């Protein structure tokens, strides 16, 4: 599986290259060159899987075994979800008249981003320990991303994370989740301006390719493909839980309504 820039102005990279990048060198985002197709037999098999096992199957489509062997992939995803409060990781609550709620808030910080960032943190640790490398993570946050990113890498010796939060724009709980973490590798700064404004200096740093390479900069914001990859499982799991049967042609329709602030769950 190769990853290419959405702007088409740079060469292809593998999953590891996409994981450790912020923006592509041409300013675009890395995405898979090809989107895998799934046949009905695969969908039938996946429909009976737990959320945890479904994530493993999805990730195996985008992370070649030559980079992360399947047993290692399974282990790191199990570790990623080991701190979740619900035994199923994600739970579907059935309400009335066909309305269902997919509960994505059972992670450490109660944000849906815990699901993807916990896995991304484990992918980082796998590659960094293997190659004895160190990276500096830059994160701009409107509230949820910062605390979730911190929890995904806190205490990791090969990572330093720098979080910019917009002063006065986060809730008190969100701010406390970030500023009360006492770890040598966690660095949190409040900045004047809203979340869009504090993203600008971060983009400028990534745009300076030489600087980004020298200091091994990377991002855990939603520009990172690993986050999007894991979030795909939300929709498959919701569909499998809600669809009455996969034996019909065409397959049944399921309407998904996403309450979203910055669009992080649907980008």
mmCIF file of N, CA and C in Angstrom, residues 206-256:
data_model
loop_
_atom_site.group_PDB
_atom_site.id
_atom_site.type_symbol
_atom_site.label_atom_id
_atom_site.label_comp_id
_atom_site.label_asym_id
_atom_site.label_seq_id
_atom_site.Cartn_x
_atom_site.Cartn_y
_atom_site.Cartn_z
ATOM 1 N N UNK A 206 5.611 23.126 9.562
ATOM 2 C CA UNK A 206 5.619 21.959 8.687
ATOM 3 C C UNK A 206 5.948 22.341 7.249
ATOM 4 N N UNK A 207 5.600 23.569 6.850
ATOM 5 C CA UNK A 207 5.903 24.022 5.491
ATOM 6 C C UNK A 207 7.400 24.212 5.284
ATOM 7 N N UNK A 208 8.145 24.444 6.373
ATOM 8 C CA UNK A 208 9.599 24.547 6.301
ATOM 9 C C UNK A 208 10.155 23.122 6.351
ATOM 10 N N UNK A 209 10.288 22.507 5.183
ATOM 11 C CA UNK A 209 10.618 21.088 5.095
ATOM 12 C C UNK A 209 11.951 20.778 5.774
ATOM 13 N N UNK A 210 12.942 21.630 5.582
ATOM 14 C CA UNK A 210 14.256 21.391 6.197
ATOM 15 C C UNK A 210 14.163 21.405 7.715
ATOM 16 N N UNK A 211 13.407 22.384 8.248
ATOM 17 C CA UNK A 211 13.233 22.491 9.702
ATOM 18 C C UNK A 211 12.496 21.262 10.229
ATOM 19 N N UNK A 212 11.425 20.860 9.530
ATOM 20 C CA UNK A 212 10.625 19.717 9.979
ATOM 21 C C UNK A 212 11.457 18.438 9.997
ATOM 22 N N UNK A 213 12.325 18.265 8.988
ATOM 23 C CA UNK A 213 13.169 17.069 8.945
ATOM 24 C C UNK A 213 14.251 17.110 10.023
ATOM 25 N N UNK A 214 14.844 18.278 10.226
ATOM 26 C CA UNK A 214 15.920 18.413 11.212
ATOM 27 C C UNK A 214 15.439 18.059 12.608
ATOM 28 N N UNK A 215 14.231 18.499 12.957
ATOM 29 C CA UNK A 215 13.715 18.285 14.304
ATOM 30 C C UNK A 215 12.693 17.152 14.384
ATOM 31 N N UNK A 216 12.574 16.386 13.309
ATOM 32 C CA UNK A 216 11.706 15.209 13.285
ATOM 33 C C UNK A 216 10.290 15.555 13.750
ATOM 34 N N UNK A 217 9.704 16.556 13.085
ATOM 35 C CA UNK A 217 8.363 16.999 13.454
ATOM 36 C C UNK A 217 7.305 16.090 12.838
ATOM 37 N N UNK A 218 6.229 15.884 13.572
ATOM 38 C CA UNK A 218 5.068 15.183 13.037
ATOM 39 C C UNK A 218 3.822 15.712 13.731
ATOM 40 N N UNK A 219 2.674 15.342 13.199
ATOM 41 C CA UNK A 219 1.403 15.826 13.731
ATOM 42 C C UNK A 219 0.512 14.666 14.144
ATOM 43 N N UNK A 220 -0.292 14.884 15.179
ATOM 44 C CA UNK A 220 -1.340 13.935 15.540
ATOM 45 C C UNK A 220 -2.724 14.528 15.327
ATOM 46 N N UNK A 221 -2.785 15.668 14.644
ATOM 47 C CA UNK A 221 -4.090 16.212 14.265
ATOM 48 C C UNK A 221 -4.697 15.346 13.177
ATOM 49 N N UNK A 222 -5.885 15.674 12.738
ATOM 50 C CA UNK A 222 -6.589 14.824 11.783
ATOM 51 C C UNK A 222 -5.949 14.817 10.402
ATOM 52 N N UNK A 223 -4.838 15.551 10.220
ATOM 53 C CA UNK A 223 -4.095 15.444 8.961
ATOM 54 C C UNK A 223 -3.340 14.122 8.903
ATOM 55 N N UNK A 224 -3.220 13.422 10.029
ATOM 56 C CA UNK A 224 -2.466 12.171 10.055
ATOM 57 C C UNK A 224 -3.347 11.018 9.586
ATOM 58 N N UNK A 225 -2.907 10.312 8.558
ATOM 59 C CA UNK A 225 -3.706 9.250 7.959
ATOM 60 C C UNK A 225 -4.090 8.167 8.970
ATOM 61 N N UNK A 226 -3.212 7.858 9.906
ATOM 62 C CA UNK A 226 -3.500 6.797 10.873
ATOM 63 C C UNK A 226 -4.802 7.057 11.620
ATOM 64 N N UNK A 227 -5.059 8.319 11.945
ATOM 65 C CA UNK A 227 -6.307 8.654 12.643
ATOM 66 C C UNK A 227 -7.519 8.348 11.771
ATOM 67 N N UNK A 228 -7.447 8.734 10.514
ATOM 68 C CA UNK A 228 -8.575 8.496 9.609
ATOM 69 C C UNK A 228 -8.791 7.000 9.422
ATOM 70 N N UNK A 229 -7.691 6.268 9.271
ATOM 71 C CA UNK A 229 -7.767 4.824 9.053
ATOM 72 C C UNK A 229 -8.556 4.134 10.156
ATOM 73 N N UNK A 230 -8.217 4.426 11.403
ATOM 74 C CA UNK A 230 -8.894 3.758 12.519
ATOM 75 C C UNK A 230 -10.344 4.213 12.629
ATOM 76 N N UNK A 231 -10.608 5.477 12.318
ATOM 77 C CA UNK A 231 -11.983 5.981 12.413
ATOM 78 C C UNK A 231 -12.917 5.341 11.395
ATOM 79 N N UNK A 232 -12.384 4.767 10.328
ATOM 80 C CA UNK A 232 -13.228 4.074 9.348
ATOM 81 C C UNK A 232 -14.050 2.992 10.044
ATOM 82 N N UNK A 233 -13.463 2.389 11.067
ATOM 83 C CA UNK A 233 -14.144 1.284 11.758
ATOM 84 C C UNK A 233 -15.450 1.722 12.408
ATOM 85 N N UNK A 234 -15.548 3.005 12.809
ATOM 86 C CA UNK A 234 -16.793 3.487 13.420
ATOM 87 C C UNK A 234 -17.983 3.192 12.514
ATOM 88 N N UNK A 235 -17.806 3.488 11.235
ATOM 89 C CA UNK A 235 -18.915 3.410 10.286
ATOM 90 C C UNK A 235 -19.233 1.964 9.912
ATOM 91 N N UNK A 236 -18.203 1.154 9.741
ATOM 92 C CA UNK A 236 -18.456 -0.256 9.459
ATOM 93 C C UNK A 236 -19.152 -0.920 10.641
ATOM 94 N N UNK A 237 -18.674 -0.654 11.834
ATOM 95 C CA UNK A 237 -19.264 -1.287 13.011
ATOM 96 C C UNK A 237 -20.709 -0.844 13.199
ATOM 97 N N UNK A 238 -20.971 0.446 13.030
ATOM 98 C CA UNK A 238 -22.337 0.950 13.149
ATOM 99 C C UNK A 238 -23.244 0.303 12.103
ATOM 100 N N UNK A 239 -22.737 0.188 10.894
ATOM 101 C CA UNK A 239 -23.537 -0.408 9.818
ATOM 102 C C UNK A 239 -23.871 -1.868 10.145
ATOM 103 N N UNK A 240 -22.855 -2.630 10.543
ATOM 104 C CA UNK A 240 -23.087 -4.043 10.828
ATOM 105 C C UNK A 240 -24.057 -4.236 11.987
ATOM 106 N N UNK A 241 -24.016 -3.338 12.965
ATOM 107 C CA UNK A 241 -24.907 -3.448 14.115
ATOM 108 C C UNK A 241 -26.345 -3.087 13.762
ATOM 109 N N UNK A 242 -26.516 -2.199 12.779
ATOM 110 C CA UNK A 242 -27.847 -1.673 12.468
ATOM 111 C C UNK A 242 -28.512 -2.339 11.264
ATOM 112 N N UNK A 243 -27.720 -2.820 10.314
ATOM 113 C CA UNK A 243 -28.297 -3.414 9.107
ATOM 114 C C UNK A 243 -29.028 -4.706 9.468
ATOM 115 N N UNK A 244 -30.277 -4.870 9.031
ATOM 116 C CA UNK A 244 -31.042 -6.074 9.393
ATOM 117 C C UNK A 244 -30.467 -7.348 8.797
ATOM 118 N N UNK A 245 -29.854 -7.250 7.603
ATOM 119 C CA UNK A 245 -29.302 -8.427 6.944
ATOM 120 C C UNK A 245 -28.357 -7.967 5.838
ATOM 121 N N UNK A 246 -27.365 -8.814 5.525
ATOM 122 C CA UNK A 246 -26.467 -8.527 4.407
ATOM 123 C C UNK A 246 -26.738 -9.465 3.236
ATOM 124 N N UNK A 247 -27.902 -10.118 3.274
ATOM 125 C CA UNK A 247 -28.227 -11.098 2.231
ATOM 126 C C UNK A 247 -29.010 -10.496 1.079
ATOM 127 N N UNK A 248 -29.439 -9.245 1.210
ATOM 128 C CA UNK A 248 -30.268 -8.637 0.178
ATOM 129 C C UNK A 248 -29.409 -7.932 -0.868
ATOM 130 N N UNK A 249 -29.991 -7.710 -2.027
ATOM 131 C CA UNK A 249 -29.351 -6.941 -3.100
ATOM 132 C C UNK A 249 -30.325 -5.862 -3.558
ATOM 133 N N UNK A 250 -29.965 -4.575 -3.491
ATOM 134 C CA UNK A 250 -28.700 -4.085 -2.918
ATOM 135 C C UNK A 250 -28.680 -4.224 -1.397
ATOM 136 N N UNK A 251 -27.510 -3.982 -0.818
ATOM 137 C CA UNK A 251 -27.389 -4.041 0.635
ATOM 138 C C UNK A 251 -28.282 -2.980 1.282
ATOM 139 N N UNK A 252 -28.770 -3.229 2.481
ATOM 140 C CA UNK A 252 -29.665 -2.262 3.143
ATOM 141 C C UNK A 252 -28.970 -0.936 3.416
ATOM 142 N N UNK A 253 -29.768 0.134 3.408
ATOM 143 C CA UNK A 253 -29.254 1.469 3.691
ATOM 144 C C UNK A 253 -29.321 1.750 5.182
ATOM 145 N N UNK A 254 -28.300 2.401 5.701
ATOM 146 C CA UNK A 254 -28.283 2.868 7.091
ATOM 147 C C UNK A 254 -27.889 4.333 7.067
ATOM 148 N N UNK A 255 -28.724 5.167 7.646
ATOM 149 C CA UNK A 255 -28.421 6.603 7.690
ATOM 150 C C UNK A 255 -27.582 6.907 8.927
ATOM 151 N N UNK A 256 -26.458 7.581 8.711
ATOM 152 C CA UNK A 256 -25.558 7.931 9.810
ATOM 153 C C UNK A 256 -25.577 9.438 10.003
#
